[in-house]
Structures are given as C-alpha cells and as structure tokens.
PDB file of C-alpha atoms and ligand atoms in Angstrom:
ATOM      1  CA  MET P   1      30.938  22.072  -3.296  1.00  0.00           C
ATOM      2  CA  LEU P   2      27.604  22.572  -1.849  1.00  0.00           C
ATOM      3  CA  THR P   3      26.053  19.856   0.384  1.00  0.00           C
ATOM      4  CA  VAL P   4      22.589  18.746   0.444  1.00  0.00           C
ATOM      5  CA  LEU P   5      21.188  16.574   3.456  1.00  0.00           C
ATOM      6  CA  ILE P   6      17.955  14.870   1.997  1.00  0.00           C
ATOM      7  CA  LEU P   7      16.332  12.886   5.075  1.00  0.00           C
ATOM      8  CA  GLY P   8      14.839  10.142   3.169  1.00  0.00           C
ATOM      9  CA  GLY P   9      13.010   7.037   3.151  1.00  0.00           C
ATOM     10  CA  THR P  10      10.375   7.654   0.379  1.00  0.00           C
ATOM     11  CA  GLY P  11      10.220   7.965  -3.460  1.00  0.00           C
ATOM     12  CA  GLU P  12      10.523  11.461  -3.468  1.00  0.00           C
ATOM     13  CA  ALA P  13      13.525  11.511  -1.620  1.00  0.00           C
ATOM     14  CA  ARG P  14      14.839   9.198  -4.126  1.00  0.00           C
ATOM     15  CA  ARG P  15      13.748  11.637  -7.046  1.00  0.00           C
ATOM     16  CA  LEU P  16      14.992  14.198  -5.607  1.00  0.00           C
ATOM     17  CA  ALA P  17      18.544  12.863  -5.646  1.00  0.00           C
ATOM     18  CA  ALA P  18      18.363  11.570  -8.787  1.00  0.00           C
ATOM     19  CA  ALA P  19      17.176  15.032  -9.989  1.00  0.00           C
ATOM     20  CA  LEU P  20      19.659  17.450  -8.237  1.00  0.00           C
ATOM     21  CA  PRO P  21      22.733  18.429 -10.707  1.00  0.00           C
ATOM     22  CA  PRO P  22      26.380  17.091 -10.768  1.00  0.00           C
ATOM     23  CA  GLY P  23      28.417  19.881  -8.983  1.00  0.00           C
ATOM     24  CA  LEU P  24      26.680  19.216  -5.488  1.00  0.00           C
ATOM     25  CA  ARG P  25      27.376  16.993  -2.940  1.00  0.00           C
ATOM     26  CA  VAL P  26      23.885  14.909  -2.302  1.00  0.00           C
ATOM     27  CA  VAL P  27      23.650  12.907   0.985  1.00  0.00           C
ATOM     28  CA  THR P  28      20.389  10.919   1.698  1.00  0.00           C
ATOM     29  CA  SER P  29      20.163   9.581   5.186  1.00  0.00           C
ATOM     30  CA  LEU P  30      17.745   6.479   5.760  1.00  0.00           C
ATOM     31  CA  ALA P  31      16.641   5.151   9.447  1.00  0.00           C
ATOM     32  CA  GLY P  32      17.582   1.578   8.407  1.00  0.00           C
ATOM     33  CA  ARG P  33      14.092   0.314   9.054  1.00  0.00           C
ATOM     34  CA  VAL P  34      14.153  -1.751   5.758  1.00  0.00           C
ATOM     35  CA  THR P  35      16.340  -4.706   5.208  1.00  0.00           C
ATOM     36  CA  GLN P  36      16.724  -4.310   1.247  1.00  0.00           C
ATOM     37  CA  PRO P  37      16.186  -0.705   0.718  1.00  0.00           C
ATOM     38  CA  VAL P  38      15.835   0.927  -2.720  1.00  0.00           C
ATOM     39  CA  LEU P  39      18.890   3.192  -2.742  1.00  0.00           C
ATOM     40  CA  PRO P  40      19.152   6.799  -4.249  1.00  0.00           C
ATOM     41  CA  PRO P  41      21.799   8.127  -6.311  1.00  0.00           C
ATOM     42  CA  GLY P  42      24.555   9.958  -4.332  1.00  0.00           C
ATOM     43  CA  GLU P  43      25.821   9.146  -0.873  1.00  0.00           C
ATOM     44  CA  VAL P  44      23.687   7.199   1.318  1.00  0.00           C
ATOM     45  CA  ARG P  45      23.850   6.997   5.282  1.00  0.00           C
ATOM     46  CA  VAL P  46      22.214   4.708   7.395  1.00  0.00           C
ATOM     47  CA  GLY P  47      20.747   4.555  10.828  1.00  0.00           C
ATOM     48  CA  GLY P  48      19.522   7.512  13.229  1.00  0.00           C
ATOM     49  CA  PHE P  49      21.594  10.285  14.278  1.00  0.00           C
ATOM     50  CA  GLY P  50      21.042   9.994  18.015  1.00  0.00           C
ATOM     51  CA  GLY P  51      18.502  12.825  18.484  1.00  0.00           C
ATOM     52  CA  ALA P  52      17.885  16.302  17.374  1.00  0.00           C
ATOM     53  CA  ALA P  53      21.349  17.470  19.117  1.00  0.00           C
ATOM     54  CA  ARG P  54      23.119  15.093  17.481  1.00  0.00           C
ATOM     55  CA  LEU P  55      21.723  16.090  14.061  1.00  0.00           C
ATOM     56  CA  ALA P  56      22.782  19.714  14.863  1.00  0.00           C
ATOM     57  CA  ALA P  57      26.498  18.387  15.914  1.00  0.00           C
ATOM     58  CA  TYR P  58      26.440  16.030  12.294  1.00  0.00           C
ATOM     59  CA  LEU P  59      25.270  19.163  10.058  1.00  0.00           C
ATOM     60  CA  PRO P  60      28.344  21.730  10.477  1.00  0.00           C
ATOM     61  CA  ALA P  61      30.788  18.844  10.700  1.00  0.00           C
ATOM     62  CA  GLU P  62      29.770  17.369   7.370  1.00  0.00           C
ATOM     63  CA  ARG P  63      29.392  20.934   6.143  1.00  0.00           C
ATOM     64  CA  VAL P  64      25.626  20.798   5.337  1.00  0.00           C
ATOM     65  CA  ASP P  65      24.294  23.550   3.371  1.00  0.00           C
ATOM     66  CA  ILE P  66      20.818  22.609   3.288  1.00  0.00           C
ATOM     67  CA  VAL P  67      18.732  20.210   4.667  1.00  0.00           C
ATOM     68  CA  VAL P  68      15.633  18.729   2.905  1.00  0.00           C
ATOM     69  CA  ASP P  69      13.169  16.765   5.140  1.00  0.00           C
ATOM     70  CA  ALA P  70      11.845  14.315   2.612  1.00  0.00           C
ATOM     71  CA  THR P  71      10.722  11.968   5.078  1.00  0.00           C
ATOM     72  CA  HIS P  72       6.972  10.051   5.216  1.00  0.00           C
ATOM     73  CA  PRO P  73       4.440  12.412   6.467  1.00  0.00           C
ATOM     74  CA  PHE P  74       4.033  10.126   9.533  1.00  0.00           C
ATOM     75  CA  ALA P  75       8.155  10.419  10.149  1.00  0.00           C
ATOM     76  CA  ALA P  76       7.081  13.191  12.741  1.00  0.00           C
ATOM     77  CA  ARG P  77       9.952  12.357  15.266  1.00  0.00           C
ATOM     78  CA  MET P  78      12.589  12.553  12.679  1.00  0.00           C
ATOM     79  CA  SER P  79      10.829  15.858  11.438  1.00  0.00           C
ATOM     80  CA  GLY P  80      10.615  17.505  14.543  1.00  0.00           C
ATOM     81  CA  ASN P  81      14.569  16.614  15.172  1.00  0.00           C
ATOM     82  CA  ALA P  82      15.462  18.435  11.785  1.00  0.00           C
ATOM     83  CA  ALA P  83      13.483  21.469  12.626  1.00  0.00           C
ATOM     84  CA  GLU P  84      15.009  21.754  16.277  1.00  0.00           C
ATOM     85  CA  ALA P  85      18.950  21.160  14.546  1.00  0.00           C
ATOM     86  CA  ALA P  86      17.823  23.550  11.838  1.00  0.00           C
ATOM     87  CA  ALA P  87      16.896  25.954  14.633  1.00  0.00           C
ATOM     88  CA  THR P  88      19.810  25.205  16.671  1.00  0.00           C
ATOM     89  CA  THR P  89      22.457  25.684  13.656  1.00  0.00           C
ATOM     90  CA  GLY P  90      20.637  27.904  11.417  1.00  0.00           C
ATOM     91  CA  VAL P  91      20.995  26.139   8.653  1.00  0.00           C
ATOM     92  CA  PRO P  92      18.279  26.014   6.284  1.00  0.00           C
ATOM     93  CA  LEU P  93      15.296  23.410   6.267  1.00  0.00           C
ATOM     94  CA  LEU P  94      12.808  22.914   3.206  1.00  0.00           C
ATOM     95  CA  VAL P  95      10.507  20.091   3.949  1.00  0.00           C
ATOM     96  CA  LEU P  96       9.064  18.335   1.067  1.00  0.00           C
ATOM     97  CA  ARG P  97       5.629  17.151   1.801  1.00  0.00           C
ATOM     98  CA  ARG P  98       3.337  15.517  -0.320  1.00  0.00           C
ATOM     99  CA  PRO P  99      -0.098  16.568  -0.306  1.00  0.00           C
ATOM    100  CA  GLY P 100      -2.784  14.055   1.613  1.00  0.00           C
ATOM    101  CA  TRP P 101      -5.589  12.094   0.028  1.00  0.00           C
ATOM    102  CA  THR P 102      -8.836  13.974  -0.439  1.00  0.00           C
ATOM    103  CA  GLU P 103     -12.475  11.981  -0.340  1.00  0.00           C
ATOM    104  CA  ARG P 104     -14.039  11.419  -3.601  1.00  0.00           C
ATOM    105  CA  PRO P 105     -18.057  10.681  -4.192  1.00  0.00           C
ATOM    106  CA  GLY P 106     -18.405   7.402  -3.820  1.00  0.00           C
ATOM    107  CA  ASP P 107     -15.917   7.234  -1.271  1.00  0.00           C
ATOM    108  CA  ARG P 108     -16.865   5.519   2.683  1.00  0.00           C
ATOM    109  CA  TRP P 109     -14.204   7.082   4.728  1.00  0.00           C
ATOM    110  CA  HIS P 110     -13.764   7.665   8.409  1.00  0.00           C
ATOM    111  CA  ARG P 111     -11.188   9.696   9.454  1.00  0.00           C
ATOM    112  CA  VAL P 112      -9.203   9.588  13.016  1.00  0.00           C
ATOM    113  CA  PRO P 113      -6.598  11.014  14.552  1.00  0.00           C
ATOM    114  CA  ASP P 114      -4.215   8.134  15.324  1.00  0.00           C
ATOM    115  CA  LEU P 115      -3.692   4.230  15.233  1.00  0.00           C
ATOM    116  CA  PRO P 116      -5.164   3.633  18.489  1.00  0.00           C
ATOM    117  CA  ALA P 117      -8.345   5.475  17.059  1.00  0.00           C
ATOM    118  CA  ALA P 118      -8.441   3.473  13.940  1.00  0.00           C
ATOM    119  CA  ALA P 119      -8.365   0.204  16.220  1.00  0.00           C
ATOM    120  CA  VAL P 120     -11.667   1.412  17.901  1.00  0.00           C
ATOM    121  CA  GLY P 121     -12.842   1.944  14.486  1.00  0.00           C
ATOM    122  CA  VAL P 122     -12.094  -1.883  13.457  1.00  0.00           C
ATOM    123  CA  ALA P 123     -12.975  -3.517  16.708  1.00  0.00           C
ATOM    124  CA  GLY P 124     -16.098  -4.860  15.460  1.00  0.00           C
ATOM    125  CA  ALA P 125     -15.593  -5.795  11.781  1.00  0.00           C
ATOM    126  CA  ASP P 126     -14.485  -9.009  10.730  1.00  0.00           C
ATOM    127  CA  ARG P 127     -12.070  -9.069   8.196  1.00  0.00           C
ATOM    128  CA  VAL P 128      -9.960  -5.995   8.016  1.00  0.00           C
ATOM    129  CA  PHE P 129      -6.750  -5.340   5.536  1.00  0.00           C
ATOM    130  CA  LEU P 130      -4.170  -3.159   7.426  1.00  0.00           C
ATOM    131  CA  THR P 131      -1.461  -1.039   5.220  1.00  0.00           C
ATOM    132  CA  THR P 132      -0.612   1.068   8.107  1.00  0.00           C
ATOM    133  CA  GLY P 133       3.099  -0.725   8.412  1.00  0.00           C
ATOM    134  CA  ARG P 134       4.492  -3.079  10.663  1.00  0.00           C
ATOM    135  CA  GLN P 135       5.600  -0.797  13.210  1.00  0.00           C
ATOM    136  CA  GLY P 136       2.313   0.600  14.184  1.00  0.00           C
ATOM    137  CA  LEU P 137       0.527  -3.599  14.749  1.00  0.00           C
ATOM    138  CA  SER P 138       0.599  -3.106  18.509  1.00  0.00           C
ATOM    139  CA  ALA P 139      -2.184  -0.648  18.618  1.00  0.00           C
ATOM    140  CA  PHE P 140      -4.529  -3.736  16.843  1.00  0.00           C
ATOM    141  CA  ALA P 141      -2.619  -6.516  18.883  1.00  0.00           C
ATOM    142  CA  HIS P 142      -5.609  -6.325  21.817  1.00  0.00           C
ATOM    143  CA  LEU P 143      -8.510  -7.080  19.102  1.00  0.00           C
ATOM    144  CA  THR P 144      -9.495 -10.458  19.266  1.00  0.00           C
ATOM    145  CA  ARG P 145     -12.663 -10.481  16.853  1.00  0.00           C
ATOM    146  CA  PRO P 146     -11.221  -9.321  13.508  1.00  0.00           C
ATOM    147  CA  TRP P 147      -8.780 -11.148  11.096  1.00  0.00           C
ATOM    148  CA  PHE P 148      -6.535  -9.131   9.742  1.00  0.00           C
ATOM    149  CA  LEU P 149      -4.766  -9.022   6.659  1.00  0.00           C
ATOM    150  CA  VAL P 150      -1.102  -6.998   7.292  1.00  0.00           C
ATOM    151  CA  ARG P 151       0.888  -5.903   4.133  1.00  0.00           C
ATOM    152  CA  SER P 152       4.095  -4.474   4.992  1.00  0.00           C
ATOM    153  CA  VAL P 153       7.611  -4.412   3.533  1.00  0.00           C
ATOM    154  CA  ASP P 154       9.313  -6.666   5.915  1.00  0.00           C
ATOM    155  CA  PRO P 155       8.083  -9.179   8.170  1.00  0.00           C
ATOM    156  CA  PRO P 156       6.361  -7.553  11.449  1.00  0.00           C
ATOM    157  CA  GLU P 157       7.317  -8.115  15.002  1.00  0.00           C
ATOM    158  CA  PRO P 158       5.299  -9.089  18.041  1.00  0.00           C
ATOM    159  CA  PRO P 159       3.111  -7.601  19.656  1.00  0.00           C
ATOM    160  CA  THR P 160       0.567  -8.421  16.221  1.00  0.00           C
ATOM    161  CA  PRO P 161      -3.159  -8.917  16.453  1.00  0.00           C
ATOM    162  CA  PRO P 162      -3.661 -12.647  17.120  1.00  0.00           C
ATOM    163  CA  ARG P 163      -5.925 -13.066  14.015  1.00  0.00           C
ATOM    164  CA  MET P 164      -3.694 -12.256  11.144  1.00  0.00           C
ATOM    165  CA  ALA P 165      -2.049 -13.108   7.946  1.00  0.00           C
ATOM    166  CA  THR P 166       1.007 -10.965   6.672  1.00  0.00           C
ATOM    167  CA  LEU P 167       1.726 -10.135   2.915  1.00  0.00           C
ATOM    168  CA  LEU P 168       4.825  -9.165   2.016  1.00  0.00           C
ATOM    169  CA  ASP P 169       5.211  -6.919  -0.658  1.00  0.00           C
ATOM    170  CA  ARG P 170       6.088  -3.001  -1.944  1.00  0.00           C
ATOM    171  CA  GLY P 171       4.194  -0.893  -4.169  1.00  0.00           C
ATOM    172  CA  PRO P 172       3.479   0.345  -6.618  1.00  0.00           C
ATOM    173  CA  PHE P 173       0.052  -1.577  -6.530  1.00  0.00           C
ATOM    174  CA  THR P 174      -2.528  -2.083  -9.138  1.00  0.00           C
ATOM    175  CA  VAL P 175      -6.224  -0.966  -9.143  1.00  0.00           C
ATOM    176  CA  ALA P 176      -6.898  -4.661 -10.639  1.00  0.00           C
ATOM    177  CA  GLY P 177      -4.638  -6.394  -8.431  1.00  0.00           C
ATOM    178  CA  GLU P 178      -5.891  -4.410  -5.094  1.00  0.00           C
ATOM    179  CA  THR P 179      -9.713  -4.836  -6.349  1.00  0.00           C
ATOM    180  CA  ALA P 180      -8.540  -8.797  -6.542  1.00  0.00           C
ATOM    181  CA  LEU P 181      -6.910  -8.893  -2.996  1.00  0.00           C
ATOM    182  CA  LEU P 182      -9.625  -7.210  -1.527  1.00  0.00           C
ATOM    183  CA  ARG P 183     -12.078  -9.503  -3.270  1.00  0.00           C
ATOM    184  CA  ASP P 184     -10.360 -12.737  -2.566  1.00  0.00           C
ATOM    185  CA  HIS P 185      -9.651 -11.915   0.915  1.00  0.00           C
ATOM    186  CA  ALA P 186     -13.394 -10.656   1.114  1.00  0.00           C
ATOM    187  CA  ILE P 187     -12.092  -7.626   2.866  1.00  0.00           C
ATOM    188  CA  GLU P 188     -14.769  -5.473   5.038  1.00  0.00           C
ATOM    189  CA  VAL P 189     -12.990  -2.307   5.901  1.00  0.00           C
ATOM    190  CA  LEU P 190      -9.188  -0.707   4.792  1.00  0.00           C
ATOM    191  CA  VAL P 191      -7.100   0.762   7.469  1.00  0.00           C
ATOM    192  CA  THR P 192      -4.479   3.246   5.939  1.00  0.00           C
ATOM    193  CA  LYS P 193      -2.829   6.281   6.809  1.00  0.00           C
ATOM    194  CA  ASP P 194      -2.872   9.370   5.061  1.00  0.00           C
ATOM    195  CA  SER P 195       0.209   9.075   3.216  1.00  0.00           C
ATOM    196  CA  GLY P 196      -0.635  11.038   0.066  1.00  0.00           C
ATOM    197  CA  GLY P 197       1.133  10.042  -3.086  1.00  0.00           C
ATOM    198  CA  GLY P 198       0.531   7.685  -6.095  1.00  0.00           C
ATOM    199  CA  MET P 199       2.304   4.856  -5.585  1.00  0.00           C
ATOM    200  CA  THR P 200      -0.279   3.453  -3.209  1.00  0.00           C
ATOM    201  CA  VAL P 201      -3.367   5.058  -3.957  1.00  0.00           C
ATOM    202  CA  ALA P 202      -4.533   1.874  -5.806  1.00  0.00           C
ATOM    203  CA  LYS P 203      -6.329   0.366  -2.788  1.00  0.00           C
ATOM    204  CA  LEU P 204      -8.147   3.299  -2.364  1.00  0.00           C
ATOM    205  CA  THR P 205      -9.813   3.083  -5.729  1.00  0.00           C
ATOM    206  CA  ALA P 206     -10.395  -0.374  -5.098  1.00  0.00           C
ATOM    207  CA  ALA P 207     -12.230   0.086  -1.668  1.00  0.00           C
ATOM    208  CA  ARG P 208     -14.213   2.814  -3.770  1.00  0.00           C
ATOM    209  CA  ASP P 209     -15.253   0.405  -6.246  1.00  0.00           C
ATOM    210  CA  LEU P 210     -16.172  -2.032  -3.990  1.00  0.00           C
ATOM    211  CA  GLY P 211     -17.790   0.024  -1.563  1.00  0.00           C
ATOM    212  CA  LEU P 212     -15.822  -0.849   1.258  1.00  0.00           C
ATOM    213  CA  ARG P 213     -15.181   1.478   4.330  1.00  0.00           C
ATOM    214  CA  VAL P 214     -11.998   2.919   4.946  1.00  0.00           C
ATOM    215  CA  VAL P 215     -10.542   4.334   8.082  1.00  0.00           C
ATOM    216  CA  MET P 216      -8.196   6.952   7.253  1.00  0.00           C
ATOM    217  CA  VAL P 217      -5.038   7.693  10.304  1.00  0.00           C
ATOM    218  CA  ASP P 218      -4.690  11.585   9.903  1.00  0.00           C
ATOM    219  CA  ARG P 219      -1.308  13.057   9.614  1.00  0.00           C
ATOM    220  CA  PRO P 220       0.569  14.103  12.570  1.00  0.00           C
ATOM    221  CA  PRO P 221       1.101  18.128  12.421  1.00  0.00           C
ATOM    222  CA  LEU P 222       4.203  19.490  10.902  1.00  0.00           C
ATOM    223  CA  PRO P 223       6.602  21.301  12.826  1.00  0.00           C
ATOM    224  CA  PRO P 224       5.680  25.179  12.561  1.00  0.00           C
ATOM    225  CA  GLY P 225       7.291  27.634  10.402  1.00  0.00           C
ATOM    226  CA  ALA P 226       9.142  25.318   7.861  1.00  0.00           C
ATOM    227  CA  VAL P 227       9.421  26.222   4.374  1.00  0.00           C
ATOM    228  CA  THR P 228       7.019  23.386   2.843  1.00  0.00           C
ATOM    229  CA  VAL P 229       6.930  22.284  -0.748  1.00  0.00           C
ATOM    230  CA  PRO P 230       4.381  19.514  -2.298  1.00  0.00           C
ATOM    231  CA  THR P 231       6.445  18.301  -4.975  1.00  0.00           C
ATOM    232  CA  VAL P 232       9.956  17.087  -5.888  1.00  0.00           C
ATOM    233  CA  GLU P 233       9.615  19.896  -8.806  1.00  0.00           C
ATOM    234  CA  ALA P 234       9.032  22.356  -6.075  1.00  0.00           C
ATOM    235  CA  ALA P 235      11.944  21.277  -4.068  1.00  0.00           C
ATOM    236  CA  LEU P 236      14.276  21.604  -6.636  1.00  0.00           C
ATOM    237  CA  GLU P 237      12.962  24.997  -7.841  1.00  0.00           C
ATOM    238  CA  HIS P 238      13.539  26.022  -4.526  1.00  0.00           C
ATOM    239  CA  LEU P 239      17.068  24.538  -4.274  1.00  0.00           C
ATOM    240  CA  LEU P 240      18.606  25.812  -7.429  1.00  0.00           C
ATOM    241  CA  GLY P 241      16.483  28.954  -7.040  1.00  0.00           C
ATOM    242  CA  ALA P 242      18.385  29.469  -3.713  1.00  0.00           C
ATOM    243  CA  GLY P 243      21.490  29.284  -5.619  1.00  0.00           C
ATOM    244  CA  ALA P 244      22.464  25.492  -4.720  1.00  0.00           C
ATOM    245  CA  ALA P 245      23.273  24.721  -8.386  1.00  0.00           C
TER     246      ALA P 245
HETATM  247  P1  LIG B   1      10.249   8.675  13.100  1.00  0.00           P
HETATM  248  O1  LIG B   1       9.518   8.042  14.008  1.00  0.00           O
HETATM  249  O2  LIG B   1       9.963  10.055  13.209  1.00  0.00           O
HETATM  250  O3  LIG B   1      11.794   8.626  13.483  1.00  0.00           O
HETATM  251  C1  LIG B   1      12.075   7.872  15.003  1.00  0.00           C
HETATM  252  C2  LIG B   1      13.996   7.600  14.715  1.00  0.00           C
HETATM  253  O4  LIG B   1      14.211   7.166  13.540  1.00  0.00           O
HETATM  254  C3  LIG B   1      14.459   9.257  14.422  1.00  0.00           C
HETATM  255  O5  LIG B   1      14.759   9.964  15.472  1.00  0.00           O
HETATM  256  C4  LIG B   1      15.869   8.880  13.677  1.00  0.00           C
HETATM  257  O6  LIG B   1      16.475   8.514  14.851  1.00  0.00           O
HETATM  258  C5  LIG B   1      15.506   7.761  13.003  1.00  0.00           C
HETATM  259  N1  LIG B   1      15.277   8.370  11.815  1.00  0.00           N
HETATM  260  C6  LIG B   1      13.924   8.434  11.007  1.00  0.00           C
HETATM  261  N2  LIG B   1      14.331   8.613   9.621  1.00  0.00           N
HETATM  262  C7  LIG B   1      15.153   8.868   9.591  1.00  0.00           C
HETATM  263  C8  LIG B   1      16.075   9.285   8.599  1.00  0.00           C
HETATM  264  N3  LIG B   1      15.530   9.418   7.188  1.00  0.00           N
HETATM  265  N4  LIG B   1      17.359   9.145   8.519  1.00  0.00           N
HETATM  266  C9  LIG B   1      18.215   8.697  10.094  1.00  0.00           C
HETATM  267  N5  LIG B   1      17.463   8.809  10.785  1.00  0.00           N
HETATM  268  C10 LIG B   1      16.135   8.667  11.111  1.00  0.00           C
HETATM  269  O7  LIG B   1      10.222   7.812  11.652  1.00  0.00           O
HETATM  270  P2  LIG B   1       9.748   6.419  11.153  1.00  0.00           P
HETATM  271  O8  LIG B   1       8.108   6.491  11.203  1.00  0.00           O
HETATM  272  O9  LIG B   1      10.185   5.333  12.172  1.00  0.00           O
HETATM  273  O10 LIG B   1      10.021   6.487   9.695  1.00  0.00           O
HETATM  274  C11 LIG B   1      11.622   5.784   9.336  1.00  0.00           C
HETATM  275  C12 LIG B   1      11.756   5.960   8.113  1.00  0.00           C
HETATM  276  O11 LIG B   1      11.072   5.361   7.123  1.00  0.00           O
HETATM  277  C13 LIG B   1      11.749   7.176   7.424  1.00  0.00           C
HETATM  278  O12 LIG B   1      13.071   7.576   6.670  1.00  0.00           O
HETATM  279  C14 LIG B   1      10.679   7.643   6.688  1.00  0.00           C
HETATM  280  O13 LIG B   1      10.571   8.505   5.509  1.00  0.00           O
HETATM  281  C15 LIG B   1      10.520   5.899   6.402  1.00  0.00           C
HETATM  282  N6  LIG B   1       9.021   5.417   5.993  1.00  0.00           N
HETATM  283  C16 LIG B   1       8.031   5.828   7.091  1.00  0.00           C
HETATM  284  C17 LIG B   1       6.715   5.798   7.092  1.00  0.00           C
HETATM  285  C18 LIG B   1       5.505   5.832   8.210  1.00  0.00           C
HETATM  286  O14 LIG B   1       4.417   5.205   7.933  1.00  0.00           O
HETATM  287  N7  LIG B   1       6.204   6.184   9.236  1.00  0.00           N
HETATM  288  C19 LIG B   1       6.540   5.127   6.088  1.00  0.00           C
HETATM  289  C20 LIG B   1       7.263   4.827   4.678  1.00  0.00           C
HETATM  290  C21 LIG B   1       8.718   5.346   4.951  1.00  0.00           C
HETATM  291  P3  LIG B   1      17.448   9.425  15.708  1.00  0.00           P
HETATM  292  O15 LIG B   1      16.730  10.065  16.432  1.00  0.00           O
HETATM  293  O16 LIG B   1      18.250   8.567  16.705  1.00  0.00           O
HETATM  294  O17 LIG B   1      18.436  10.587  14.680  1.00  0.00           O
END
C-alpha cells in the first residue's frame, strides 16, 4: 500500500486527506501548536520531527512514498526541512501552496517583507487589528502607542504589546461580521499575512469597504525546485496521475 505523508495544519491539508481514495495510507502530520486542532481523516501524528535529518530518517522508516507539503505559506522552516529531507532520501515532494491575495480597486495595501517591517508600518497608528497569529506578536511588543486587537485561535503568550485586547476565534469569517468588528473597535489599520485562500479573506473586503489601510506581510520564498500546485484538485491530479491510486 502506498503511503502519502501530508505536512498539514491548513484547510487544504484536511481537504486533501479527505479526498484521497481508499487504498492509500494517508498520514497527516501536525505541529501541535493548536490545543484543539480540527483533525483530518486518516492517520494523524502530532509534533515536530526534530529537524530535517530526523524527518529524512522518518520517511523510509514509515515507508513514505511521497510527501505533500501542505503547510501554511508562512511555515517556512517546515517547508525547508521537507525539501531537504526529500532531497536527501529521494522521496518525491509535492508542495501544495494556495496563491497569495492580489490587490483590487479600492484597496489601500502597504506590502512589507516581514513582521518587524509591519511593526514599523503601524507604529504611528492608534487602533490596529492584528491578525498575524499569536506567534509573531513579539515583533509588536515594543510599540507603546497603538492599541491592538489581536485575533488568534489560542491565547497569546508574552512578549505581547502593552495595550492589547485578545479575541479568541478561528475562521471562516463573514464580511458582515468583519465589518462590524472593525467598526465596533474603531480600527484604523489591519495587519495580515498574505496567507491567501478564502477562509480569512472577508477581513480584506471589509477593510476595502471601510477604506482602511492594510499592512500586508509578504510570504517567505519557497525552497527552490519543488513541484508546486495551487489547489487540492491539482494536488489530487498530480498524486493520482503519478500512480498513487
Ligand atoms: P515553522 O516555523 O515552519 O516550523 C517550525 C517547526 O515546527 C518545524 O521545524 C517543525 O519542527 C515543526 N512543524 C511545523 N509544521 C509541522 C507539521 N505540519 N508537522 C510536524 N512538525 C511541524 O511552522 P509554523 O509557522 O510554526 O507553523 C506550524 C504549523 O501551523 C504548520 O503545520 C502550519 O501549517 C500551521 N499554520 C501556520 C501558520 C503561520 O502563520 N505560520 C498559520 C496557520 C497554520 P521539527 O523541525 O522539529 O520537525
């Protein structure tokens, strides 16, 4: 039986695990960051592998035939490790990466390369909606002027900005809900990673409708050379076309 290892933590990873036909062994790997993850069908393993070399040892030990890197576009370390382990072992790697967002008429986006640059971009604002996840909050911890509304799945841990309220929630979100949230908190600037996908896009529509500024953090680059597909459907086509069915 062929074994597919899906490096997960995204909706795409879950949808791919659900769509793969019976007769395949599907193992999804989660980092273990979220206390109550939404679990995919099939086998699930949780926790880091211990670096690229340990992942390279895991692949033959678990008889993995193909690795699908379906991690979040900002999980750059895991993607780098997957590329390195695939190169070391010769196990094929497929990267499933949804496209980033593109600016539309009416948008007021300011693209920045990383979270420290995003902090510079909001230093002079008074009320900021931060949707970059709880792990990057330390980049904003030195800012004393803005009040931050921070949305995350699990509670943030220090260091965090001194003036902050936390909203524990996970998508999908609606445009009406996001518009009300931005209005109710008198938000001036939205900070988001360029995650792409439809699950969290409502905030961008709401910000456009309200004429708000958006600080958009660009994606880290993908490791070079990997075969990359943009959708679950394309990943399925690649996997099944490759004879994995
Ligand atoms: P990261 O910085 O690239 O990875 C840090 C370490 O976490 C990796 O070196 C690896 O540990 C472990 N890890 C990450 N993803 C893993 C996986 N799917 N299975 C097993 N171990 C994993 O990753 P991150 O940004 O912290 O993201 C962690 C997880 O959350 C990922 O699964 C990602 O898809 C999901 N996620 C991330 C974001 C985001 O904004 N970064 C947003 C939504 C979901 P070892 O080196 O020990 O193997």
